[in-house]
C-alpha cells in the first residue's frame, strides 16, 4: 500500500467521523424544546461546544440559570432580581433533601455538598468553594449567597442554649460583606459592583458543624483607584455613599457641601444600588465599630477627597512648583480633617528630604513629583484604613483556634480583566486568574486523567488547554516578567520604560505567550492568557511596583491628632522597622507570596468549582450572546470538563479509607460471604495490597448485589464497569454509586443506632422498675415505722393524760371532802314574802338546797342589789368564806335591809367548791337589769362597773 493510498484512506475516515458527528449534533438539536431539561451537561450527547452552548441558551431562556457540568456548576448571570430563587424556604429545601444532586441545579447544591462532606468527615475534611469568572459574571453575588446559606444552616442546626451566640455570629459574618464591598468594590465599565480586591473567607465550624466564627484574608487592594479612575469608571463606593447619604451635620463636619465638586469622584451623578450609606452604617454598628471610630474613619476619607482637589503649578517642569491659589482652601480643609498642621502638610507635598551621609538635604519637588506625593499620601491612607477595617472584622468575628475544628472557605477574587489601558493592577489580577485556572487544570483535568492511567483504567486522554506556559512566562525561574520587573524596581535609578521593554524582548523573546507591536509608539507587551490576549502598558508599571511612601508623609501622619490615624501609622511604622535590613518588598512580590499561601490552602482542601458566565457585555437582563458565552466556555475549559466527567469517575477513595468507611456493609449485609475476610485479614494492618484489594472487591460484589444494582451482580475487576472500578490502590466510583453506598451505610448505622437505643431504653426501663419497686418497699417500711411510732406516742400521751386526770380528780375530791363541814342537812324553809313591786317586775328565787351550792358573782349581785327587801341567807364555813361571797356579790351596805348569817345557825352554802346537789333557778318576768334602771321607791345608788354594765345592757 502506497503512502498516497494511506493518506486518502485516513482522510476519508476523518471525513466520515466528522460527518457522523455532525449528524449526531443535528439529531440532538432537532428537539430544541427539550434542551432546557438537561440539568447536567454530561447527559448531552454528543458533547461539543455547539451542543453545550445550545443547551445553556435554552435553559437561560427558560429562566434556569444554573446547570451542572460534571464536577463544576455553571452559573449564568440573569442581571435582574429573581423572586424566590434564594429565599429561606429554598435553603431549607436543599438542606433537608436526602440527595441534593437529584434536585434542580442551584448554588445551594454546591454549598450543601461541601457542608455534608464536613459532617461526613470525608478526607480532606476542610472544603473550599472556588467562584471564578470574568468581571461582571456574578461572583460577588454568588459568594454572598453562599455565606448566607451557611449562616442559615448553622443557625438552624444550633441548640437552644447557643441560639443567641449563633445568631450574633451569623449577623456579624453577614454584616462584614456590606462593609468590605463599600470600601473595596467600585463601578467599572463591565460591572457596577466590581471587586477591586480578592478575599478568601473561612467559615469556622466546631465539632457539631455549627458556625462559631469566620476570618477574612484579602489580596491586592487596587488602591490606585483612589487617585486615578479610568474613563467612565468610578471610585470606591464609600465615597459616593458619603456624598449622597450624609446628613447636614455630617456635611458641615466633613466640609462637604451639597454641590461640592471633587476631582476624584467622577460620575457622581450616576445612581446605583450599592450607594446605600445607611446599610454600611448599620453593618458597622452590628460589628461593634463605635460611633467615635466611625466619625474618625469618615473624617479621614473626607480629608482624602479634599486632598484630591489640591493642584500644583509651575512655570517650568524642572523648577519647584507652588500650590494653586484656588487649591489653598482644599489644602486647609484636608489638613483640618486629617488633624495635621497645614504648613507641614504643604511642606511634605512640595519638598522632599534626602540623606547625604548624616546630613539632611531638602530639595523642592517638581510638579509631577508633587502630584505623585499627593496621590501616594491618599493611597497609603486609604490602604491603611482598609487594612484596619479588615483587622477589626477578623477580631470581631474570628473564633478562638480551640473552639473550631474545620472550615469551609469561599474564594471571591477579581475576574479576568482586559481594558483599553492595562497596567500592573490588571497584570496581577490576570495572574491570579491564571493560578486559579492552573489549579483547576492540575486538580481535575490533568491529575485525574494521569491517575486513571496509573491505576490501570482503560482511558483515552482528553485534550485540554494547559496554561502552564503562561505561568512560566509570568512567574518562572530564573527569568520571568515578574523577576525582571522586581529587578528593575530595586535599582536605585529612575525607571525607563524603553529600557525595560528592551530587557523583556531580550530575555523573553523566545516565549510564545508574549509578543510586541513593533509599530506602536507606546512601550507595551502582549500576554496570551487562557482567556485571551491582553496588551499591558509599561509606562508607570515600575513605579507602581516600587510603591514608594516618602518618610516625611508617614512621619506627618504619625503626629496627627486623629487617634485612629495616628495609631494606624504607628503600627505600620513598627512593622516596617521590624523588617529593616531585608530587601525591599515590591507589590508583585507581596502579591505573589500571598497568592502562593492561598494556593497551599486550596490544595489542602476539597475544592468545589462554580463557573460564573456573563451572557452579554452590556449587563442587560436575559440577553444571551453566543459569541460572548462561547469564549468564556472555551477559556475556562467547560467542554473538556464535561468530557472527562462524563467518561470518568469523580470519586476516588484509597482502599484503606474505603474499608474504614464502608467495611461495616460487609458485616451487616444480608448477602454474607462464606469466608470472613475481616477475621483473616485485619483491616488496618493489611500490608499486602493484593489482600486489601480482594477485600474491597468482595465488599463491592456483596453490597452491589442489591435489587437496585442487579446489573452489577457479576462484579469482575477485569471487566471494567461504567459505575465502579477497582484500581491498584484506589476505588473509582461515580456519584450515583457513592450515593448508593452512603444510603446503605446510613441505613445500617440507623439500624445499629436503633438497636443501641432499644437496648439502652430497655435497660433504663428495667432499672427504673427496679428502683420503683425498691422505693415502694422502702416507703412502705418507713410508713409502717412512722405509724407505729405515732401510735406509741399517742398511747403514752393518753396514759399520761389519764393518770394526770385521775390524780387531779382525786385531789379535787379530797379538797371537797376536807372543806365540807359536819353541819346538819338543810331544812326546807318557806320562801320569804316578796314585795309587790318585785313580784310585778320580776322575782329572784333561791330555793332551798339540800346541799351547799356555788354562788356566782355580779349578775346575781346586781339583781339582789336592786331588791332592798330581799333577805339572803348564805351558809359558809368560816368568816373568810362569808367575806369572799359578800365581796363577789358587791352588795351595798344598808342596815336592816338584809342580813348574812353563817350556817352554824341556819341552812346555807357550806362550800363554794362543792358540787350543787340541786338546781338554782332564776324566775323573772322582765330583766332585773331593766328593772334596776327604773329607780324603785327606795333609791339605790349603782355606781362604778355595775353602772357601766347597766348602760350597755339597756
PDB file of C-alpha atoms in Angstrom, residues 431 434-435 438 446 466-484 507-508 511-514 527-529 592:
ATOM      1  CA  UNK A 431      -2.045  36.353  37.016  1.00  0.00           C
ATOM      2  CA  UNK A 434      -4.180  32.080  35.681  1.00  0.00           C
ATOM      3  CA  UNK A 435      -3.223  30.464  39.005  1.00  0.00           C
ATOM      4  CA  UNK A 438      -3.995  26.143  36.656  1.00  0.00           C
ATOM      5  CA  UNK A 446      -4.585  16.706  34.191  1.00  0.00           C
ATOM      6  CA  UNK A 466      -2.904  23.934  29.719  1.00  0.00           C
ATOM      7  CA  UNK A 467      -1.828  27.389  30.833  1.00  0.00           C
ATOM      8  CA  UNK A 468       1.436  26.301  32.462  1.00  0.00           C
ATOM      9  CA  UNK A 469       3.469  28.043  29.746  1.00  0.00           C
ATOM     10  CA  UNK A 470       1.752  31.349  30.535  1.00  0.00           C
ATOM     11  CA  UNK A 471       2.523  30.937  34.231  1.00  0.00           C
ATOM     12  CA  UNK A 472       6.153  30.168  33.421  1.00  0.00           C
ATOM     13  CA  UNK A 473       6.270  33.431  31.480  1.00  0.00           C
ATOM     14  CA  UNK A 474       4.906  35.443  34.409  1.00  0.00           C
ATOM     15  CA  UNK A 475       6.482  33.781  37.463  1.00  0.00           C
ATOM     16  CA  UNK A 476       9.028  31.261  36.180  1.00  0.00           C
ATOM     17  CA  UNK A 477      12.614  30.956  37.350  1.00  0.00           C
ATOM     18  CA  UNK A 478      15.147  32.258  36.748  1.00  0.00           C
ATOM     19  CA  UNK A 479      13.796  34.729  34.168  1.00  0.00           C
ATOM     20  CA  UNK A 480      10.197  35.925  34.013  1.00  0.00           C
ATOM     21  CA  UNK A 481       8.177  39.093  33.728  1.00  0.00           C
ATOM     22  CA  UNK A 482       7.909  39.414  37.496  1.00  0.00           C
ATOM     23  CA  UNK A 483      11.613  38.770  38.149  1.00  0.00           C
ATOM     24  CA  UNK A 484      12.646  41.388  35.598  1.00  0.00           C
ATOM     25  CA  UNK A 507      15.190  37.767  27.871  1.00  0.00           C
ATOM     26  CA  UNK A 508      11.699  36.524  26.946  1.00  0.00           C
ATOM     27  CA  UNK A 511       8.339  32.574  24.672  1.00  0.00           C
ATOM     28  CA  UNK A 512       5.262  32.080  22.508  1.00  0.00           C
ATOM     29  CA  UNK A 513       2.964  33.677  25.122  1.00  0.00           C
ATOM     30  CA  UNK A 514       4.465  37.175  24.856  1.00  0.00           C
ATOM     31  CA  UNK A 527       0.482  38.301  27.002  1.00  0.00           C
ATOM     32  CA  UNK A 528      -1.573  35.399  25.673  1.00  0.00           C
ATOM     33  CA  UNK A 529      -3.704  34.322  28.643  1.00  0.00           C
ATOM     34  CA  UNK A 592       2.820  36.535  44.680  1.00  0.00           C
TER      35      UNK A 592
END
